[in-house]
């Protein structure tokens, strides 16, 4: 079951990831399979340490799976590429570059001319409301502002697939809502495929066509929940019975997994 | 111990004034020691050194010694700097290279330059080459060890971030690893320059007709302590100048760093 009938964009095929550490082998992902369709919006929820970031890194081509594979447009992923934009959980801004230069970074690597890159970057900096901080260095920004720069930088190279690791985690409720709306607009208008990790169940339901619930370590897909609430979803959506039922269901599923870790 | 009153008084003194106080105190101590019987054997009086300085300056000999020594230091350090960066990066990135090279570096690092000078004289003669090689080895070792630490400290998520934005290995090197390790490269430069100066006198033992180290050695043969002291002072002042230059570069190039005191 998928959120739409378009072709598969990202195929996660029985991915297993093991880390070898001091205490022997640790299974982070234990056979994860999922088809994400073109222009689909998927949110991933699950307890801390269940392998969400690991899965994102594998899709991005930054980690190799121990077995299994990820295909993008039918091609096995062998490394990172600008067709998959990433917003990292730890912002990962270049501290020696200004906000403006951080956002230009990817554009220049794509071979865009300086003045064109400057214009493009400005557009996205404006989108995240940081125009006054374009010439600031990351150390001069708050956590939420850094996160917004990371978002602008990922959007700027205009990737078909957006991989986002708790991108709105450090934001206040208002900015968060604004960026959620912005993201949904971009997603619809530019036909993006979104893979979005969050701890916030409400956020998952507001954004996603499907919510993937992951089980505690070793990470597996526990349940896939279809969200058929029509877009645009607003603050009022959060009051509907449908929304609240979904929220209760997903929340209790994640909570079970959380308890499983505590045991 | 640190009473509020004391702290208030001393913290009001600006840095420039501290500098003057420090220099004046050193001169006073020097004068006192030189005026004692035992101290007088070692230390010429400040005014004697001053006289020597004026003489050496006006007949041009001081500049001749200083310029050739500066050339040796900068050439040795410069070559060391240029070579140490790629070596440090290779060590950081390729385990086989690191495993091969790092024992060599650890080994040579503990040997005083004086000990391997005979080898260099046999290999490179007594010309400029030998002196530059000695200084090169000394500064290279310090640089490579420091910059290697810098390479190790580069945040992996920054590498990842650059990769997903489309960076090639070349881009990673020039646009991420180099800027991220700039603070270490500059610390390496500071330590490397200081090692170059420290090795200068040893390097000029390979036989030189000019140079500050050679000037000191020759003067000591005649018990000409005012020339010896003058040489020491000039080397010390050059060291402080180098330090200031690196400081300046640090302010220009690494202002983006998060620091504790802000
Ligand atoms: N490089 C690594 N080496 C060894 N173990 C790792 C590594 N990266 C992650 N792990 C382990 O894999 C598991 C999954 O980590 P991951 O970061 O994917 O979790 P997560 O679901 O993103 O958690 P969170 O919600 O806290 O971000 C964790 O137990 C972690 O300790
Ligand atoms: Mg994570």
Coordinates of C-alpha atoms and ligand atoms in Angstrom, one line a residue:
Chain A
X1 CA 0.0 0.0 0.0
X2 CA 1.4 3.4 -0.9
X3 CA 0.3 6.9 -0.6
X4 CA 0.0 7.3 -4.3
X5 CA 0.2 5.3 -7.6
X6 CA 3.4 6.9 -9.0
X7 CA 6.5 4.7 -9.6
X8 CA 8.8 3.8 -6.8
X9 CA 11.4 6.4 -6.2
X10 CA 13.3 4.9 -3.3
X11 CA 13.3 1.2 -2.7
X12 CA 14.6 -0.1 0.6
X13 CA 15.3 -3.7 0.1
X14 CA 15.8 -5.9 3.2
X15 CA 18.5 -3.6 4.7
X16 CA 20.5 -5.0 7.6
X17 CA 23.1 -2.8 9.4
X18 CA 25.4 -4.2 12.0
X19 CA 28.0 -2.1 13.9
X20 CA 30.9 -3.8 15.5
X21 CA 31.9 -2.1 18.7
X22 CA 33.7 -2.9 21.9
X23 CA 30.8 -5.0 23.2
X24 CA 30.7 -7.2 20.1
X25 CA 28.3 -6.8 17.3
X26 CA 25.3 -4.5 17.5
X27 CA 22.4 -4.9 15.1
X28 CA 21.0 -1.5 14.3
X29 CA 18.7 -2.4 11.5
X30 CA 17.3 -5.9 11.1
X31 CA 15.8 -6.4 7.6
X32 CA 14.0 -3.2 6.7
X33 CA 12.0 -3.1 3.5
X34 CA 10.0 -0.1 2.2
X35 CA 9.0 1.3 -1.1
X36 CA 8.7 5.1 -1.2
X37 CA 6.9 6.4 -4.2
X38 CA 7.6 9.5 -6.3
X39 CA 6.2 12.6 -4.6
X40 CA 5.4 10.6 -1.5
X41 CA 5.8 12.0 2.0
X42 CA 6.9 9.5 4.6
X43 CA 7.5 10.1 8.2
X44 CA 9.5 7.8 10.5
X45 CA 8.9 7.6 14.2
X46 CA 10.4 5.3 16.8
X47 CA 12.2 5.3 20.1
X48 CA 15.7 6.8 20.4
X49 CA 18.4 4.5 19.2
X50 CA 16.1 2.4 17.0
X51 CA 18.1 3.1 13.8
X52 CA 16.2 6.0 12.2
X53 CA 19.3 8.0 11.5
X54 CA 21.2 4.9 10.4
X55 CA 18.5 4.2 7.8
X56 CA 18.6 7.8 6.6
X57 CA 22.4 7.6 6.3
X58 CA 22.1 4.4 4.2
X59 CA 19.6 6.0 1.8
X60 CA 21.9 9.1 1.5
X61 CA 24.7 6.7 0.5
X62 CA 26.8 7.8 3.5
X63 CA 26.8 4.3 5.2
X64 CA 26.9 1.0 3.5
X65 CA 24.3 -1.6 4.6
X66 CA 25.7 -4.8 5.9
X67 CA 23.3 -6.6 3.6
X68 CA 20.4 -5.7 1.4
X69 CA 20.4 -2.5 -0.7
X70 CA 18.7 0.8 -1.5
X71 CA 17.7 1.7 -5.0
X72 CA 16.9 5.2 -6.2
X73 CA 15.1 5.3 -9.5
X74 CA 16.0 1.6 -9.9
X75 CA 19.7 2.3 -9.5
X76 CA 21.5 0.8 -6.5
X77 CA 22.9 3.6 -4.3
X78 CA 26.7 3.5 -4.1
X79 CA 27.4 6.9 -2.6
X80 CA 25.9 10.3 -1.8
X81 CA 24.6 12.4 -4.6
X82 CA 22.9 15.8 -5.0
X83 CA 19.7 14.0 -6.1
X84 CA 19.2 13.3 -2.4
X85 CA 19.4 16.4 -0.1
X86 CA 20.0 15.8 3.6
X87 CA 19.2 17.8 6.7
X88 CA 21.3 16.3 9.5
X89 CA 20.2 15.9 13.1
X90 CA 23.3 17.9 14.1
X91 CA 22.9 20.8 11.6
X92 CA 26.4 20.2 10.3
X93 CA 27.0 23.8 9.2
X94 CA 30.5 24.8 8.1
X95 CA 31.6 27.0 11.0
X96 CA 34.1 28.9 8.8
X97 CA 31.5 30.1 6.3
X98 CA 28.8 32.7 6.8
X99 CA 25.1 31.7 6.5
X100 CA 25.1 33.0 2.9
X101 CA 28.2 31.0 2.0
X102 CA 26.9 27.9 3.7
X103 CA 23.8 28.0 1.5
X104 CA 25.8 28.7 -1.6
X105 CA 28.2 25.8 -0.9
X106 CA 26.2 23.1 -2.7
X107 CA 25.2 25.4 -5.5
X108 CA 28.8 26.3 -6.3
X109 CA 29.7 22.6 -6.3
X110 CA 27.0 22.0 -8.9
X111 CA 28.9 24.5 -11.0
X112 CA 26.6 27.4 -10.7
X113 CA 28.1 30.8 -11.4
X114 CA 28.8 33.0 -8.3
X115 CA 26.1 35.7 -8.9
X116 CA 23.5 33.1 -9.8
X117 CA 24.4 31.1 -6.7
X118 CA 24.2 34.2 -4.6
X119 CA 20.7 35.0 -5.8
X120 CA 19.5 31.4 -5.3
X121 CA 21.0 31.3 -1.8
X122 CA 19.3 34.6 -0.9
X123 CA 15.9 33.1 -1.9
X124 CA 16.2 30.2 0.5
X125 CA 17.7 32.3 3.3
X126 CA 14.6 34.5 2.9
X127 CA 12.4 31.4 3.0
X128 CA 13.7 30.5 6.5
X129 CA 13.6 34.2 7.6
X130 CA 17.2 34.7 8.2
X131 CA 17.9 37.6 5.9
X132 CA 19.4 39.8 8.7
X133 CA 21.8 37.0 9.5
X134 CA 23.1 36.2 6.0
X135 CA 26.6 37.5 6.9
X136 CA 26.7 35.9 10.3
X137 CA 28.8 32.9 11.2
X138 CA 27.1 29.8 12.7
X139 CA 28.6 30.5 16.1
X140 CA 26.5 33.7 16.3
X141 CA 23.2 31.8 15.7
X142 CA 20.9 30.0 18.1
X143 CA 20.2 26.3 17.7
X144 CA 16.9 26.9 15.9
X145 CA 18.5 29.4 13.5
X146 CA 21.3 26.9 12.7
X147 CA 18.7 24.4 11.9
X148 CA 17.0 26.8 9.5
X149 CA 20.3 27.4 7.7
X150 CA 20.7 23.6 7.4
X151 CA 17.2 23.4 5.9
X152 CA 17.9 26.3 3.4
X153 CA 21.2 24.7 2.4
X154 CA 19.5 21.3 1.7
X155 CA 16.6 22.9 -0.2
X156 CA 18.9 25.2 -2.3
X157 CA 20.4 22.4 -4.4
X158 CA 16.8 21.4 -5.3
X159 CA 17.1 17.7 -4.7
X160 CA 14.3 15.3 -5.9
X161 CA 14.5 13.4 -2.6
X162 CA 14.6 15.2 0.7
X163 CA 16.0 13.2 3.7
X164 CA 15.4 15.1 6.9
X165 CA 16.5 14.0 10.3
X166 CA 14.4 15.7 13.0
X167 CA 14.9 19.0 11.1
X168 CA 12.4 21.0 13.2
X169 CA 13.5 19.6 16.5
X170 CA 15.1 22.7 17.9
X171 CA 12.4 25.2 16.7
X172 CA 9.7 27.0 18.6
X173 CA 6.1 26.0 17.9
X174 CA 5.5 29.0 15.6
X175 CA 8.6 28.7 13.4
X176 CA 8.0 24.9 13.3
X177 CA 4.4 25.4 12.0
X178 CA 5.6 27.9 9.5
X179 CA 8.4 25.6 8.2
X180 CA 6.0 22.6 8.1
X181 CA 3.7 24.6 5.8
X182 CA 6.6 25.8 3.7
X183 CA 7.8 22.2 3.4
X184 CA 4.4 20.9 2.4
X185 CA 4.2 23.7 -0.3
X186 CA 7.6 22.8 -1.7
X187 CA 6.8 19.1 -1.6
X188 CA 3.5 19.6 -3.6
X189 CA 4.8 22.2 -6.0
X190 CA 8.1 20.6 -6.8
X191 CA 7.0 17.0 -6.6
X192 CA 9.6 16.1 -4.1
X193 CA 9.9 12.7 -2.3
X194 CA 10.3 13.2 1.4
X195 CA 11.7 10.9 4.1
X196 CA 11.3 12.7 7.4
X197 CA 12.3 11.5 10.8
X198 CA 10.6 13.0 13.8
X199 CA 9.9 12.3 17.5
X200 CA 6.8 14.4 17.3
X201 CA 3.8 12.2 16.5
X202 CA 1.6 15.3 15.7
X203 CA 4.1 16.5 13.3
X204 CA 4.3 13.1 11.6
X205 CA 0.5 13.0 11.1
X206 CA 0.3 16.6 9.9
X207 CA 3.0 16.0 7.3
X208 CA 2.9 12.5 6.1
X209 CA 0.9 10.3 3.8
X210 CA 2.4 7.3 5.6
X211 CA 3.9 7.1 9.1
X212 CA 6.5 4.4 9.6
X213 CA 6.7 3.2 13.1
X214 CA 10.0 1.5 14.0
X215 CA 10.5 -1.0 16.7
X216 CA 13.2 -0.8 19.4
X217 CA 16.6 -2.2 18.7
X218 CA 17.3 -4.0 16.5
X219 CA 15.3 -1.7 14.3
X220 CA 12.5 -3.1 12.1
X221 CA 9.4 -1.7 10.7
X222 CA 6.7 -2.4 13.2
X223 CA 3.8 -0.8 11.4
X224 CA 3.0 1.5 8.5
X225 CA 0.1 3.8 9.2
X226 CA -1.7 5.4 6.2
X227 CA -2.8 9.0 6.9
X228 CA -5.6 9.7 4.5
X229 CA -6.5 13.2 5.9
X230 CA -6.6 15.4 2.9
X231 CA -4.2 18.3 2.4
X232 CA -4.0 21.2 3.3
X233 CA -3.8 20.1 6.9
X234 CA -4.2 23.0 9.3
X235 CA -4.3 23.7 13.1
X236 CA -8.0 22.7 12.9
X237 CA -7.1 19.3 11.6
X238 CA -5.4 18.6 14.9
X239 CA -8.9 18.8 16.6
X240 CA -10.6 16.3 14.4
X241 CA -11.4 12.8 15.7
X242 CA -9.6 11.2 12.9
X243 CA -6.4 13.0 13.8
X244 CA -6.7 12.3 17.5
X245 CA -7.4 8.6 16.9
X246 CA -4.3 8.3 14.7
X247 CA -2.3 10.2 17.3
X248 CA -3.4 7.9 20.1
X249 CA -2.7 4.8 18.1
X250 CA 0.8 5.8 16.9
X251 CA 1.7 7.2 20.2
X252 CA 0.8 4.0 22.1
X253 CA 2.7 1.9 19.5
X254 CA 5.9 4.0 20.0
X255 CA 5.4 4.0 23.7
X256 CA 5.3 0.2 23.7
X257 CA 8.7 0.2 22.0
X258 CA 10.0 2.7 24.4
X259 CA 9.0 0.4 27.3
X260 CA 10.7 -2.5 25.5
X261 CA 14.0 -0.6 25.7
X262 CA 13.6 0.3 29.3
X263 CA 13.1 -3.4 30.2
Chain B
X1 CA 44.2 34.7 48.0
X2 CA 43.1 36.7 45.0
X3 CA 41.4 39.5 46.9
X4 CA 38.9 41.6 45.0
X5 CA 41.0 44.7 45.5
X6 CA 44.2 43.2 44.0
X7 CA 42.4 41.8 41.1
X8 CA 40.7 45.1 40.3
X9 CA 44.0 46.9 40.4
X10 CA 46.0 44.5 38.2
X11 CA 43.2 43.9 35.7
X12 CA 43.0 47.7 35.0
X13 CA 46.5 47.7 33.6
X14 CA 46.3 47.5 29.8
X15 CA 48.3 44.9 27.9
X16 CA 50.7 47.4 26.3
X17 CA 51.6 48.7 29.7
X18 CA 52.3 45.2 30.9
X19 CA 54.6 44.7 28.0
X20 CA 56.6 47.8 29.0
X21 CA 56.7 46.7 32.7
X22 CA 57.9 43.3 31.7
X23 CA 60.7 44.6 29.4
X24 CA 61.8 47.2 31.9
X25 CA 61.9 44.6 34.8
X26 CA 63.9 42.3 32.6
X27 CA 66.5 45.1 31.9
X28 CA 66.7 46.0 35.6
X29 CA 67.3 42.3 36.5
X30 CA 69.9 42.0 33.8
X31 CA 71.7 45.1 35.0
X32 CA 71.6 43.9 38.6
X33 CA 72.9 40.5 37.7
X34 CA 75.6 41.9 35.4
X35 CA 76.9 44.1 38.2
X36 CA 77.5 41.2 40.6
X37 CA 80.9 39.5 40.4
X38 CA 79.6 36.1 39.3
X39 CA 77.0 37.4 37.0
X40 CA 79.4 39.8 35.3
X41 CA 81.4 36.9 33.9
X42 CA 78.4 35.7 32.0
X43 CA 76.4 38.8 31.3
X44 CA 77.8 41.9 29.6
X45 CA 76.3 45.1 30.8
X46 CA 73.3 46.3 28.8
X47 CA 75.1 49.4 27.6
X48 CA 78.0 47.2 26.3
X49 CA 75.6 45.1 24.3
X50 CA 73.9 48.3 23.1
X51 CA 77.3 49.7 21.9
X52 CA 78.0 46.4 20.2
X53 CA 74.6 46.5 18.6
X54 CA 75.1 50.0 17.2
X55 CA 78.5 49.1 15.8
X56 CA 77.3 45.9 14.2
X57 CA 74.3 47.7 12.8
X58 CA 76.2 50.6 11.3
X59 CA 78.9 48.4 9.7
X60 CA 76.2 46.2 8.2
X61 CA 77.5 43.0 9.7
X62 CA 74.5 42.4 11.9
X63 CA 72.1 42.7 8.9
X64 CA 74.3 40.3 6.9
X65 CA 74.1 37.7 9.7
X66 CA 70.5 38.2 10.4
X67 CA 69.4 38.2 6.7
X68 CA 71.1 34.9 5.9
X69 CA 69.8 33.3 9.1
X70 CA 66.3 34.5 8.3
X71 CA 66.6 33.1 4.8
X72 CA 67.6 29.7 6.2
X73 CA 64.8 29.6 8.8
X74 CA 62.2 30.7 6.4
X75 CA 63.3 28.3 3.6
X76 CA 63.5 25.3 6.0
X77 CA 60.2 26.2 7.6
X78 CA 58.6 27.0 4.3
X79 CA 59.5 23.6 2.7
X80 CA 58.5 21.9 5.9
X81 CA 55.1 23.6 5.9
X82 CA 54.4 22.8 2.3
X83 CA 55.3 19.1 2.7
X84 CA 53.8 18.6 6.1
X85 CA 50.3 19.4 5.0
X86 CA 49.8 16.6 2.5
X87 CA 51.8 14.2 4.6
X88 CA 49.5 14.9 7.6
X89 CA 46.4 14.5 5.5
X90 CA 47.6 11.3 4.0
X91 CA 48.3 10.0 7.5
X92 CA 44.8 11.0 8.6
X93 CA 43.1 9.4 5.7
X94 CA 45.0 6.3 4.7
X95 CA 45.7 3.9 7.5
X96 CA 48.5 2.0 5.6
X97 CA 50.4 5.3 5.0
X98 CA 49.9 6.3 8.7
X99 CA 51.1 2.9 10.0
X100 CA 54.2 3.1 7.7
X101 CA 55.2 6.7 8.4
X102 CA 54.2 7.4 12.0
X103 CA 56.9 5.2 13.7
X104 CA 59.5 7.0 11.6
X105 CA 58.2 10.4 12.8
X106 CA 58.0 9.3 16.4
X107 CA 61.6 8.0 16.1
X108 CA 63.2 11.0 14.5
X109 CA 61.3 13.5 16.7
X110 CA 63.2 12.6 19.8
X111 CA 66.7 12.9 18.3
X112 CA 68.3 16.2 18.8
X113 CA 69.4 17.8 15.5
X114 CA 73.0 18.0 16.7
X115 CA 73.1 14.2 16.6
X116 CA 72.3 13.9 12.9
X117 CA 74.1 16.9 11.7
X118 CA 77.2 14.8 10.8
X119 CA 75.0 12.8 8.4
X120 CA 73.7 15.9 6.8
X121 CA 77.2 17.4 6.3
X122 CA 78.3 14.2 4.7
X123 CA 75.3 14.1 2.5
X124 CA 74.7 17.7 1.6
X125 CA 78.1 19.3 2.2
X126 CA 78.5 22.5 4.2
X127 CA 76.6 24.8 1.8
X128 CA 73.2 26.5 2.3
X129 CA 71.5 23.2 1.6
X130 CA 72.7 21.5 4.8
X131 CA 71.4 24.3 7.0
X132 CA 68.1 24.4 5.3
X133 CA 67.8 20.6 5.6
X134 CA 68.4 20.7 9.4
X135 CA 65.8 23.4 9.9
X136 CA 63.4 21.7 7.5
X137 CA 63.6 18.4 9.5
X138 CA 63.0 20.2 12.8
X139 CA 60.0 22.2 11.7
X140 CA 58.5 19.5 9.5
X141 CA 58.3 17.1 12.5
X142 CA 56.5 19.6 14.7
X143 CA 54.2 20.7 11.9
X144 CA 53.2 17.2 10.8
X145 CA 52.4 16.0 14.3
X146 CA 50.2 19.1 15.0
X147 CA 48.4 19.2 11.6
X148 CA 47.8 15.4 11.9
X149 CA 45.9 16.1 15.1
X150 CA 43.9 18.7 13.2
X151 CA 43.0 16.2 10.5
X152 CA 41.8 13.8 13.1
X153 CA 39.6 16.4 14.7
X154 CA 37.7 17.3 11.6
X155 CA 34.0 16.7 12.4
X156 CA 32.8 13.7 10.3
X157 CA 29.3 15.2 9.9
X158 CA 30.9 18.1 8.1
X159 CA 32.5 15.7 5.6
X160 CA 29.1 14.0 5.3
X161 CA 27.3 17.3 4.8
X162 CA 29.8 18.3 2.0
X163 CA 29.4 14.9 0.3
X164 CA 25.7 15.1 0.1
X165 CA 26.0 18.5 -1.4
X166 CA 28.1 17.0 -4.2
X167 CA 31.7 17.4 -3.0
X168 CA 34.4 15.3 -4.7
X169 CA 37.5 14.1 -2.8
X170 CA 39.3 17.2 -4.1
X171 CA 36.5 19.5 -2.8
X172 CA 36.5 17.7 0.5
X173 CA 40.2 18.4 0.8
X174 CA 40.3 22.1 -0.1
X175 CA 36.8 23.2 1.0
X176 CA 36.3 21.2 4.2
X177 CA 39.4 19.5 5.6
X178 CA 41.8 22.4 5.0
X179 CA 39.5 25.1 6.5
X180 CA 38.5 22.9 9.4
X181 CA 42.1 22.3 10.3
X182 CA 43.3 25.8 9.9
X183 CA 43.5 26.4 13.6
X184 CA 45.8 23.4 13.9
X185 CA 47.8 24.4 10.9
X186 CA 48.4 27.8 12.5
X187 CA 49.3 26.3 15.8
X188 CA 51.7 24.0 13.8
X189 CA 53.1 27.1 12.1
X190 CA 53.7 28.7 15.5
X191 CA 55.5 25.7 16.9
X192 CA 57.3 25.0 13.6
X193 CA 58.7 28.6 13.4
X194 CA 59.9 28.3 17.0
X195 CA 61.5 24.9 16.3
X196 CA 63.2 26.5 13.3
X197 CA 64.7 29.2 15.4
X198 CA 65.7 26.8 18.1
X199 CA 67.6 24.7 15.6
X200 CA 69.2 27.6 13.8
X201 CA 72.4 27.7 16.0
X202 CA 72.8 23.9 15.5
X203 CA 72.2 24.2 11.8
X204 CA 74.9 26.8 11.5
X205 CA 77.3 24.4 13.2
X206 CA 77.5 22.7 9.8
X207 CA 80.0 25.4 9.0
X208 CA 79.0 28.9 8.0
X209 CA 80.7 32.1 7.4
X210 CA 77.6 34.2 8.2
X211 CA 74.5 33.8 10.3
X212 CA 73.4 34.6 13.8
X213 CA 74.2 31.2 15.2
X214 CA 77.6 31.3 13.6
X215 CA 78.1 34.8 15.0
X216 CA 77.3 33.6 18.5
X217 CA 79.6 30.6 18.2
X218 CA 82.5 32.7 16.9
X219 CA 82.1 35.4 19.6
X220 CA 82.0 32.8 22.3
X221 CA 85.4 31.6 21.2
X222 CA 86.8 35.0 22.0
X223 CA 84.7 35.3 25.2
X224 CA 83.0 38.3 23.5
X225 CA 79.9 38.0 25.7
X226 CA 78.3 41.3 24.5
X227 CA 78.1 39.9 20.9
X228 CA 76.8 36.6 22.2
X229 CA 74.0 38.4 24.1
X230 CA 73.3 40.6 21.2
X231 CA 72.8 37.5 19.0
X232 CA 70.5 35.9 21.6
X233 CA 68.5 39.1 21.8
X234 CA 68.1 39.4 18.0
X235 CA 66.9 35.7 17.8
X236 CA 64.5 36.3 20.6
X237 CA 63.1 39.4 19.0
X238 CA 62.7 37.5 15.7
X239 CA 60.8 34.8 17.6
X240 CA 58.4 37.4 19.1
X241 CA 57.8 38.9 15.6
X242 CA 57.0 35.5 14.2
X243 CA 54.6 34.9 17.0
X244 CA 52.9 38.3 16.3
X245 CA 52.5 37.4 12.6
X246 CA 50.9 34.0 13.4
X247 CA 48.6 35.8 16.0
X248 CA 47.5 38.2 13.3
X249 CA 46.8 35.4 10.9
X250 CA 44.9 33.6 13.5
X251 CA 42.7 36.6 14.1
X252 CA 42.1 36.9 10.4
X253 CA 41.6 33.3 9.5
X254 CA 40.0 31.6 12.6
X255 CA 37.6 34.2 13.9
X256 CA 34.8 31.8 13.1
X257 CA 35.8 29.5 15.9
X258 CA 33.7 29.2 19.0
X259 CA 35.8 30.1 22.0
X260 CA 35.1 29.8 25.7
X261 CA 35.7 33.5 26.5
X262 CA 33.2 35.6 24.6
Ligands
LIG1 N1 28.9 4.7 13.9 C1 28.3 3.9 14.8 N2 29.0 2.9 15.4 C2 28.4 2.1 16.3 N3 27.2 2.1 16.6 C3 26.4 3.1 16.0 C4 26.9 4.0 15.1 N4 25.9 4.8 14.7 C5 24.8 4.4 15.4 N5 25.1 3.4 16.2 C6 24.1 2.7 17.0 O1 23.1 2.3 16.2 C7 21.9 2.5 16.9 C8 20.9 3.3 16.1 O2 21.4 4.6 16.0 P1 20.7 5.8 15.3 O3 21.5 7.0 15.3 O4 20.3 5.3 13.9 O5 19.4 5.9 16.2 P2 18.2 6.9 16.0 O6 16.9 6.1 15.8 O7 18.4 8.0 15.0 O8 18.1 7.6 17.4 P3 17.7 9.1 17.8 O9 16.2 9.2 17.8 O10 18.2 9.2 19.3 O11 18.4 10.0 16.9 C9 22.2 3.1 18.3 O12 22.1 2.1 19.2 C10 23.6 3.6 18.1 O13 24.3 3.3 19.3
LIG2 MG1 18.9 10.0 15.0

